[in-house]
């Protein structure tokens, strides 16, 4: 097969729904299946819209960013997060599907944490939303457990040898949220300003937070 | 099953491709595929482990080429067919199927499907114990990845009793078992060729034996 990327990136084509080109095979298949399931009464069309709306516009990494910012500024919340992340996160209103059992893992100068699911693409939906394409890619799933430093370098992250890299493979229903280190020079910042610094990748472990 | 989904440690999938400002869905069909898969899951005609097993059972090339939501659609179609749900005479009324109502979506998502169970089963291991992952190669669904089988590790955390995916996929039986986070050194997994200092995975007690080499 050579070194060419596997065709997974086919999902990266742009949205052509409004163009007049003919529908592709997968588009026809999904449309037909959806109509059939609605006709049979198995799924309600408004339910489908609500599911899409929830993950496209409501749930996302802004949830996780608020959890991180609060952990940085509120030691009792940070303690709660360490002891029972599911309950701590639920106290902020985030819970449920693909985040039923949460664990927060804190980065320190001595340890950097990276999350992967080698067997599928398990990801903490209530705090990060749906995973990006690279997280679901075979390249990331295969390499993160064996060559994490090289993977991190492709994200522009060069960790010193003195920082240990720990990889968390999400093989069960435990979902991991990385708590990145708080950047220097942010004392006295508001919760919202701090949350604004925290990007999605820093909560998976492929980035750090900087000012 | 030892199929291509179990890819931890493999080489040859090409470079990582990152996309700036990536949208949640790239195409309308992905939105629809996502929504019909979740809505059908809510009818409880299969459980999550059975859905995973169906995805892992796809032919290798199909799995690699279909893309994430393509895999979901392939597996959804196969589960619908296997259960006779696409037959002409089948419909929600005649089957007494419980359908997810639009107004129930929010609560269903906030509740999720926790897998921890109460039970009197005592965990055999505790944090700090040295364990060895069993050598096993079941043809059916398992969440014990190949790259860990036969390897030595240390129990890092105990998570309580959780639905056991191997039986849950095969027969629907929950059979809750102790679940642990087990920590391995990169060197024990990959020799001198890896760059991970530590790798952990969440493993059920049935996947583990007490290690003959105590730390």
Short mmCIF file of C-alpha atoms in Angstrom, two decimals:
data_model
loop_
_atom_site.label_atom_id
_atom_site.label_comp_id
_atom_site.label_asym_id
_atom_site.label_seq_id
_atom_site.Cartn_x
_atom_site.Cartn_y
_atom_site.Cartn_z
CA UNK A 1 0.00 0.00 0.00
CA UNK A 2 3.04 2.27 0.30
CA UNK A 3 3.09 5.32 2.51
CA UNK A 4 0.12 7.05 0.96
CA UNK A 5 -2.52 8.11 3.47
CA UNK A 6 -5.41 5.69 3.64
CA UNK A 7 -8.54 7.07 1.99
CA UNK A 8 -10.03 8.06 5.33
CA UNK A 9 -9.65 11.66 4.30
CA UNK A 10 -12.52 11.22 1.96
CA UNK A 11 -14.59 12.59 4.83
CA UNK A 12 -12.69 15.82 4.39
CA UNK A 13 -14.33 16.83 1.15
CA UNK A 14 -16.32 20.01 1.45
CA UNK A 15 -20.05 20.12 1.80
CA UNK A 16 -21.62 19.97 -1.64
CA UNK A 17 -25.19 19.56 -0.56
CA UNK A 18 -26.28 22.70 -2.40
CA UNK A 19 -24.44 22.03 -5.65
CA UNK A 20 -26.16 20.37 -8.59
CA UNK A 21 -23.73 17.47 -8.94
CA UNK A 22 -25.24 13.98 -8.75
CA UNK A 23 -25.38 12.34 -5.31
CA UNK A 24 -22.56 9.94 -4.43
CA UNK A 25 -23.22 6.30 -3.54
CA UNK A 26 -22.93 6.90 0.19
CA UNK A 27 -25.26 9.91 0.03
CA UNK A 28 -27.90 7.87 -1.78
CA UNK A 29 -27.49 5.00 0.64
CA UNK A 30 -27.83 7.12 3.76
CA UNK A 31 -30.82 9.02 2.36
CA UNK A 32 -32.55 5.77 1.45
CA UNK A 33 -31.83 4.24 4.83
CA UNK A 34 -33.07 7.30 6.71
CA UNK A 35 -36.34 7.34 4.70
CA UNK A 36 -36.85 3.65 5.33
CA UNK A 37 -36.27 3.97 9.09
CA UNK A 38 -38.69 6.91 9.27
CA UNK A 39 -41.31 5.04 7.20
CA UNK A 40 -41.06 2.05 9.49
CA UNK A 41 -41.51 4.32 12.49
CA UNK A 42 -38.17 3.35 14.09
CA UNK A 43 -36.85 6.91 14.17
CA UNK A 44 -38.64 10.22 14.45
CA UNK A 45 -37.47 12.93 12.02
CA UNK A 46 -37.50 15.62 14.74
CA UNK A 47 -35.40 13.37 16.96
CA UNK A 48 -32.76 13.26 14.24
CA UNK A 49 -32.73 17.05 14.02
CA UNK A 50 -32.36 17.40 17.79
CA UNK A 51 -29.49 14.93 17.90
CA UNK A 52 -27.65 16.82 15.16
CA UNK A 53 -28.42 20.20 16.73
CA UNK A 54 -27.09 19.06 20.12
CA UNK A 55 -23.68 17.97 18.89
CA UNK A 56 -23.26 20.52 16.12
CA UNK A 57 -24.25 23.59 18.13
CA UNK A 58 -24.48 22.88 21.85
CA UNK A 59 -21.98 20.35 23.13
CA UNK A 60 -18.32 21.06 22.37
CA UNK A 61 -14.84 21.79 23.72
CA UNK A 62 -16.09 25.05 25.25
CA UNK A 63 -17.58 22.82 27.96
CA UNK A 64 -14.23 21.21 28.72
CA UNK A 65 -12.50 24.59 28.62
CA UNK A 66 -14.78 25.85 31.40
CA UNK A 67 -14.02 22.74 33.46
CA UNK A 68 -10.27 23.35 33.03
CA UNK A 69 -10.50 27.06 33.85
CA UNK A 70 -12.46 26.29 36.98
CA UNK A 71 -9.95 23.62 38.03
CA UNK A 72 -7.19 26.24 37.65
CA UNK A 73 -8.93 28.80 39.82
CA UNK A 74 -10.92 26.82 42.38
CA UNK A 75 -8.87 24.35 44.43
CA UNK A 76 -11.91 22.69 46.00
CA UNK A 77 -13.31 22.06 42.51
CA UNK A 78 -9.91 20.71 41.41
CA UNK A 79 -10.00 18.32 44.39
CA UNK A 80 -13.50 17.21 43.46
CA UNK A 81 -12.34 16.66 39.87
CA UNK A 82 -9.47 14.47 41.07
CA UNK A 83 -11.72 12.45 43.37
CA UNK A 84 -14.76 12.07 41.10
CA UNK A 85 -14.56 13.83 37.75
CA UNK A 86 -17.98 12.53 36.66
CA UNK A 87 -19.70 14.23 39.60
CA UNK A 88 -17.56 17.38 39.45
CA UNK A 89 -18.29 17.85 35.74
CA UNK A 90 -21.98 17.02 36.25
CA UNK A 91 -22.13 19.83 38.86
CA UNK A 92 -21.43 22.18 35.92
CA UNK A 93 -24.27 20.64 33.92
CA UNK A 94 -22.22 18.38 31.63
CA UNK A 95 -22.93 14.66 31.70
CA UNK A 96 -24.15 11.64 29.82
CA UNK A 97 -23.51 9.83 26.62
CA UNK A 98 -19.84 8.89 26.08
CA UNK A 99 -18.94 10.61 29.34
CA UNK A 100 -20.74 8.40 31.84
CA UNK A 101 -17.48 7.68 33.68
CA UNK A 102 -15.01 10.55 33.50
CA UNK A 103 -11.45 10.77 34.76
CA UNK A 104 -9.45 14.02 34.67
CA UNK A 105 -5.69 13.67 34.24
CA UNK A 106 -3.48 16.63 35.09
CA UNK A 107 -0.39 17.62 33.18
CA UNK A 108 2.62 18.60 35.30
CA UNK A 109 6.13 19.69 34.35
CA UNK A 110 7.14 16.04 34.91
CA UNK A 111 4.26 14.29 33.12
CA UNK A 112 2.38 15.00 29.92
CA UNK A 113 -0.80 13.02 29.26
CA UNK A 114 -2.13 11.99 25.86
CA UNK A 115 -5.48 10.29 25.24
CA UNK A 116 -6.26 7.84 22.43
CA UNK A 117 -8.63 4.99 21.67
CA UNK A 118 -6.72 2.39 19.67
CA UNK A 119 -9.78 0.13 19.21
CA UNK A 120 -12.32 2.66 17.91
CA UNK A 121 -12.49 6.38 18.68
CA UNK A 122 -13.78 6.69 22.25
CA UNK A 123 -13.84 10.34 23.29
CA UNK A 124 -15.45 12.33 26.14
CA UNK A 125 -18.42 13.79 24.25
CA UNK A 126 -20.07 15.82 27.07
CA UNK A 127 -16.92 17.91 27.59
CA UNK A 128 -15.31 17.91 24.12
CA UNK A 129 -18.14 17.22 21.66
CA UNK A 130 -17.54 14.85 18.75
CA UNK A 131 -13.93 13.97 17.92
CA UNK A 132 -11.99 15.60 15.08
CA UNK A 133 -11.10 13.51 12.02
CA UNK A 134 -7.46 13.15 13.02
CA UNK A 135 -8.43 11.60 16.38
CA UNK A 136 -10.45 8.97 14.49
CA UNK A 137 -7.71 8.36 11.90
CA UNK A 138 -5.82 5.08 11.71
CA UNK A 139 -2.56 7.06 11.74
CA UNK A 140 -3.27 8.53 15.19
CA UNK A 141 -4.88 5.41 16.67
CA UNK A 142 -1.96 3.20 15.62
CA UNK A 143 0.92 5.53 16.48
CA UNK A 144 -0.12 7.28 19.69
CA UNK A 145 0.66 4.31 21.93
CA UNK A 146 4.03 3.46 20.37
CA UNK A 147 5.48 6.78 19.15
CA UNK A 148 3.66 9.52 21.06
CA UNK A 149 6.60 11.95 20.97
CA UNK A 150 6.67 11.77 17.17
CA UNK A 151 2.88 12.22 17.05
CA UNK A 152 3.14 15.26 19.32
CA UNK A 153 5.85 16.72 17.07
CA UNK A 154 3.47 16.60 14.11
CA UNK A 155 1.28 18.89 16.22
CA UNK A 156 4.27 21.17 16.77
CA UNK A 157 4.73 20.05 20.36
CA UNK A 158 8.31 19.22 21.32
CA UNK A 159 8.45 17.97 24.88
CA UNK A 160 11.74 17.85 26.75
CA UNK A 161 13.07 14.35 27.54
CA UNK A 162 12.66 15.25 31.22
CA UNK A 163 8.86 15.29 30.75
CA UNK A 164 7.44 11.77 30.85
CA UNK A 165 4.79 10.97 28.26
CA UNK A 166 1.90 8.88 29.53
CA UNK A 167 -0.62 7.62 27.00
CA UNK A 168 -4.13 6.67 28.13
CA UNK A 169 -5.77 4.10 25.82
CA UNK A 170 -9.55 4.37 26.35
CA UNK A 171 -10.33 0.67 26.02
CA UNK A 172 -13.39 0.64 28.35
CA UNK A 173 -16.15 3.15 29.14
CA UNK A 174 -13.88 5.42 31.17
CA UNK A 175 -13.38 8.70 29.30
CA UNK A 176 -10.35 10.90 29.90
CA UNK A 177 -10.06 14.68 29.98
CA UNK A 178 -6.55 16.15 30.11
CA UNK A 179 -6.19 19.16 32.40
CA UNK A 180 -3.41 21.16 30.76
CA UNK A 181 -1.01 23.31 32.79
CA UNK A 182 -2.08 26.88 33.41
CA UNK A 183 0.14 29.29 31.50
CA UNK A 184 2.35 31.77 33.36
CA UNK A 185 1.18 35.34 33.63
CA UNK A 186 -2.54 34.64 33.90
CA UNK A 187 -2.97 35.44 37.60
CA UNK A 188 -6.17 37.32 38.25
CA UNK A 189 -7.71 36.44 34.87
CA UNK A 190 -11.44 35.82 34.80
CA UNK A 191 -12.86 32.34 34.34
CA UNK A 192 -14.10 33.27 30.88
CA UNK A 193 -10.73 34.71 29.82
CA UNK A 194 -8.94 31.58 31.03
CA UNK A 195 -11.44 29.27 29.34
CA UNK A 196 -10.82 31.21 26.13
CA UNK A 197 -7.19 30.06 26.18
CA UNK A 198 -8.02 26.36 26.46
CA UNK A 199 -8.32 24.68 23.07
CA UNK A 200 -9.64 21.24 22.24
CA UNK A 201 -6.26 19.68 21.48
CA UNK A 202 -4.85 20.70 24.88
CA UNK A 203 -7.59 18.61 26.52
CA UNK A 204 -6.68 15.55 24.39
CA UNK A 205 -3.00 16.12 25.02
CA UNK A 206 -1.76 17.06 21.55
CA UNK A 207 -1.23 20.70 22.54
CA UNK A 208 -0.37 22.80 25.56
CA UNK A 209 -2.06 26.03 26.59
CA UNK A 210 -0.22 29.27 26.03
CA UNK A 211 -1.13 32.95 26.34
CA UNK B 1 -11.41 -10.58 17.26
CA UNK B 2 -8.01 -9.97 15.71
CA UNK B 3 -9.20 -7.61 13.01
CA UNK B 4 -7.87 -4.35 11.64
CA UNK B 5 -9.72 -2.15 14.15
CA UNK B 6 -7.18 -3.26 16.78
CA UNK B 7 -4.37 -1.10 15.41
CA UNK B 8 -2.34 0.05 18.43
CA UNK B 9 1.36 -0.03 17.54
CA UNK B 10 0.94 -0.65 13.79
CA UNK B 11 2.89 1.32 11.20
CA UNK B 12 1.96 2.18 7.63
CA UNK B 13 -1.18 4.31 7.87
CA UNK B 14 0.55 7.35 6.49
CA UNK B 15 0.96 10.81 7.96
CA UNK B 16 -1.45 12.46 10.37
CA UNK B 17 -3.64 15.03 8.65
CA UNK B 18 -4.98 17.88 10.75
CA UNK B 19 -7.60 20.30 9.54
CA UNK B 20 -7.81 23.85 10.87
CA UNK B 21 -11.30 24.98 11.97
CA UNK B 22 -12.71 21.55 11.25
CA UNK B 23 -16.52 21.45 11.11
CA UNK B 24 -18.43 18.99 13.30
CA UNK B 25 -19.67 17.19 10.18
CA UNK B 26 -18.08 17.45 6.73
CA UNK B 27 -21.11 16.48 4.68
CA UNK B 28 -24.86 16.32 5.08
CA UNK B 29 -24.75 12.52 4.84
CA UNK B 30 -22.46 12.38 7.90
CA UNK B 31 -25.03 14.36 9.91
CA UNK B 32 -27.74 11.92 8.85
CA UNK B 33 -25.54 8.84 9.45
CA UNK B 34 -24.71 10.07 12.96
CA UNK B 35 -28.32 10.82 13.85
CA UNK B 36 -29.91 7.62 12.52
CA UNK B 37 -27.25 5.53 14.25
CA UNK B 38 -27.90 7.18 17.63
CA UNK B 39 -31.67 7.09 17.19
CA UNK B 40 -31.62 3.40 16.22
CA UNK B 41 -29.32 2.65 19.17
CA UNK B 42 -31.98 4.14 21.45
CA UNK B 43 -34.47 1.48 20.29
CA UNK B 44 -32.28 -1.08 22.10
CA UNK B 45 -32.32 -3.65 19.31
CA UNK B 46 -28.60 -4.02 20.06
CA UNK B 47 -26.20 -2.76 22.72
CA UNK B 48 -23.05 -0.67 22.28
CA UNK B 49 -20.74 -3.68 22.36
CA UNK B 50 -22.81 -5.40 19.68
CA UNK B 51 -22.56 -2.25 17.56
CA UNK B 52 -18.79 -2.24 18.06
CA UNK B 53 -18.63 -5.93 17.16
CA UNK B 54 -20.56 -5.25 13.94
CA UNK B 55 -18.09 -2.49 12.98
CA UNK B 56 -15.11 -4.71 13.73
CA UNK B 57 -16.59 -7.54 11.65
CA UNK B 58 -16.47 -5.51 8.44
CA UNK B 59 -14.00 -6.70 5.82
CA UNK B 60 -10.60 -5.10 6.43
CA UNK B 61 -10.47 -3.00 3.28
CA UNK B 62 -14.00 -1.75 3.83
CA UNK B 63 -13.09 -0.73 7.40
CA UNK B 64 -10.06 1.19 6.18
CA UNK B 65 -11.73 2.91 3.25
CA UNK B 66 -15.25 3.68 4.46
CA UNK B 67 -14.27 6.46 6.88
CA UNK B 68 -15.71 6.86 10.38
CA UNK B 69 -19.37 7.41 9.52
CA UNK B 70 -19.09 5.05 6.56
CA UNK B 71 -18.19 2.30 9.06
CA UNK B 72 -21.19 3.29 11.17
CA UNK B 73 -23.51 2.97 8.16
CA UNK B 74 -22.09 -0.38 7.06
CA UNK B 75 -22.53 -1.76 10.59
CA UNK B 76 -25.99 -0.21 11.02
CA UNK B 77 -27.20 -1.84 7.80
CA UNK B 78 -25.79 -5.21 8.79
CA UNK B 79 -27.39 -5.10 12.26
CA UNK B 80 -30.75 -4.03 10.83
CA UNK B 81 -30.63 -6.88 8.31
CA UNK B 82 -29.49 -9.49 10.82
CA UNK B 83 -32.40 -8.65 13.09
CA UNK B 84 -34.94 -8.67 10.28
CA UNK B 85 -35.75 -5.01 10.84
CA UNK B 86 -35.66 -4.14 7.14
CA UNK B 87 -38.14 -6.83 6.09
CA UNK B 88 -41.17 -5.42 4.27
CA UNK B 89 -43.62 -6.36 7.03
CA UNK B 90 -41.46 -5.05 9.92
CA UNK B 91 -42.41 -1.75 11.54
CA UNK B 92 -42.22 -0.09 14.96
CA UNK B 93 -45.88 -0.83 15.77
CA UNK B 94 -45.82 -4.53 14.89
CA UNK B 95 -42.54 -5.05 16.76
CA UNK B 96 -43.49 -2.95 19.79
CA UNK B 97 -40.27 -1.00 19.34
CA UNK B 98 -39.56 1.80 21.80
CA UNK B 99 -38.85 4.90 19.72
CA UNK B 100 -36.83 7.88 21.00
CA UNK B 101 -39.24 10.84 21.03
CA UNK B 102 -37.87 14.29 20.15
CA UNK B 103 -38.75 15.67 23.58
CA UNK B 104 -36.85 12.82 25.27
CA UNK B 105 -33.57 13.42 23.43
CA UNK B 106 -32.09 15.90 25.90
CA UNK B 107 -32.62 13.72 28.96
CA UNK B 108 -31.50 10.58 27.17
CA UNK B 109 -28.21 12.21 26.20
CA UNK B 110 -27.63 13.74 29.65
CA UNK B 111 -28.25 10.35 31.24
CA UNK B 112 -26.21 8.27 28.80
CA UNK B 113 -25.74 4.57 29.51
CA UNK B 114 -23.49 4.09 32.55
CA UNK B 115 -21.77 0.69 32.59
CA UNK B 116 -20.88 0.52 36.29
CA UNK B 117 -22.96 -2.02 38.24
CA UNK B 118 -23.50 -2.79 41.89
CA UNK B 119 -22.52 -6.27 42.91
CA UNK B 120 -20.92 -8.43 45.54
CA UNK B 121 -18.03 -9.58 43.34
CA UNK B 122 -14.81 -8.75 45.17
CA UNK B 123 -11.99 -7.39 43.02
CA UNK B 124 -9.01 -9.73 42.96
CA UNK B 125 -6.45 -6.95 42.46
CA UNK B 126 -5.71 -3.60 44.05
CA UNK B 127 -3.65 -0.62 42.92
CA UNK B 128 0.05 -1.48 43.02
CA UNK B 129 -0.45 -5.18 42.20
CA UNK B 130 1.68 -6.63 39.41
CA UNK B 131 -0.41 -8.33 36.73
CA UNK B 132 0.09 -9.97 33.38
CA UNK B 133 -2.41 -9.65 30.56
CA UNK B 134 -3.64 -13.05 29.44
CA UNK B 135 -2.66 -14.41 26.08
CA UNK B 136 -6.00 -14.67 24.31
CA UNK B 137 -7.29 -14.56 20.75
CA UNK B 138 -11.09 -14.80 20.80
CA UNK B 139 -12.83 -14.74 17.42
CA UNK B 140 -15.58 -12.64 18.99
CA UNK B 141 -15.54 -9.09 20.38
CA UNK B 142 -13.04 -8.16 23.08
CA UNK B 143 -11.65 -4.88 24.40
CA UNK B 144 -8.28 -6.42 25.21
CA UNK B 145 -5.96 -5.02 22.53
CA UNK B 146 -3.39 -7.28 20.93
CA UNK B 147 -0.43 -5.06 21.80
CA UNK B 148 -1.02 -5.70 25.52
CA UNK B 149 -1.57 -9.46 25.52
CA UNK B 150 1.10 -11.31 27.47
CA UNK B 151 2.56 -8.05 28.83
CA UNK B 152 3.40 -7.21 32.43
CA UNK B 153 1.81 -4.17 34.08
CA UNK B 154 0.88 -2.62 37.39
CA UNK B 155 -2.70 -1.97 38.51
CA UNK B 156 -3.05 1.81 38.71
CA UNK B 157 -6.74 2.32 39.56
CA UNK B 158 -9.82 0.27 40.31
CA UNK B 159 -13.07 1.49 38.72
CA UNK B 160 -15.69 -0.82 40.23
CA UNK B 161 -17.67 -3.50 38.41
CA UNK B 162 -18.47 -2.75 34.79
CA UNK B 163 -20.49 -4.49 32.09
CA UNK B 164 -18.16 -7.04 30.48
CA UNK B 165 -17.98 -6.27 26.75
CA UNK B 166 -16.97 -9.77 25.63
CA UNK B 167 -20.18 -11.40 26.88
CA UNK B 168 -22.31 -8.30 26.30
CA UNK B 169 -21.45 -8.41 22.58
CA UNK B 170 -21.87 -12.16 22.25
CA UNK B 171 -25.07 -12.86 24.20
CA UNK B 172 -26.22 -9.53 25.64
CA UNK B 173 -25.28 -10.77 29.10
CA UNK B 174 -23.85 -7.96 31.27
CA UNK B 175 -21.77 -10.20 33.51
CA UNK B 176 -20.19 -7.26 35.43
CA UNK B 177 -16.49 -7.65 36.20
CA UNK B 178 -13.88 -5.62 38.04
CA UNK B 179 -12.36 -2.97 35.78
CA UNK B 180 -8.86 -1.57 36.29
CA UNK B 181 -6.55 0.94 34.71
CA UNK B 182 -3.33 -1.01 34.19
CA UNK B 183 -0.06 0.81 33.65
CA UNK B 184 2.70 -0.52 31.38
CA UNK B 185 6.13 0.89 30.69
CA UNK B 186 6.83 1.85 27.10
CA UNK B 187 9.92 -0.33 27.25
CA UNK B 188 7.94 -3.43 28.27
CA UNK B 189 5.58 -2.91 25.33
CA UNK B 190 7.91 -1.80 22.56
CA UNK B 191 11.49 -2.49 23.61
CA UNK B 192 13.84 0.28 22.60
CA UNK B 193 11.71 1.28 19.60
CA UNK B 194 8.89 3.25 21.18
CA UNK B 195 8.83 6.75 22.63
CA UNK B 196 6.09 6.34 25.24
CA UNK B 197 7.31 6.39 28.82
CA UNK B 198 4.06 4.88 30.10
CA UNK B 199 0.93 3.51 28.48
CA UNK B 200 -2.21 2.59 30.37
CA UNK B 201 -5.36 0.83 29.29
CA UNK B 202 -8.62 -0.05 31.02
CA UNK B 203 -8.84 -3.82 31.39
CA UNK B 204 -11.36 -6.17 32.94
CA UNK B 205 -10.24 -8.68 35.55
CA UNK B 206 -10.92 -11.56 33.17
CA UNK B 207 -8.14 -10.22 30.94
CA UNK B 208 -5.60 -10.37 33.79
CA UNK B 209 -3.61 -12.85 35.84
CA UNK B 210 -1.49 -12.15 38.90
CA UNK B 211 2.01 -11.63 37.61
CA UNK B 212 4.55 -14.38 38.31
CA UNK B 213 7.09 -11.55 38.64
CA UNK B 214 6.15 -9.48 41.68
CA UNK B 215 7.40 -5.92 41.71
#
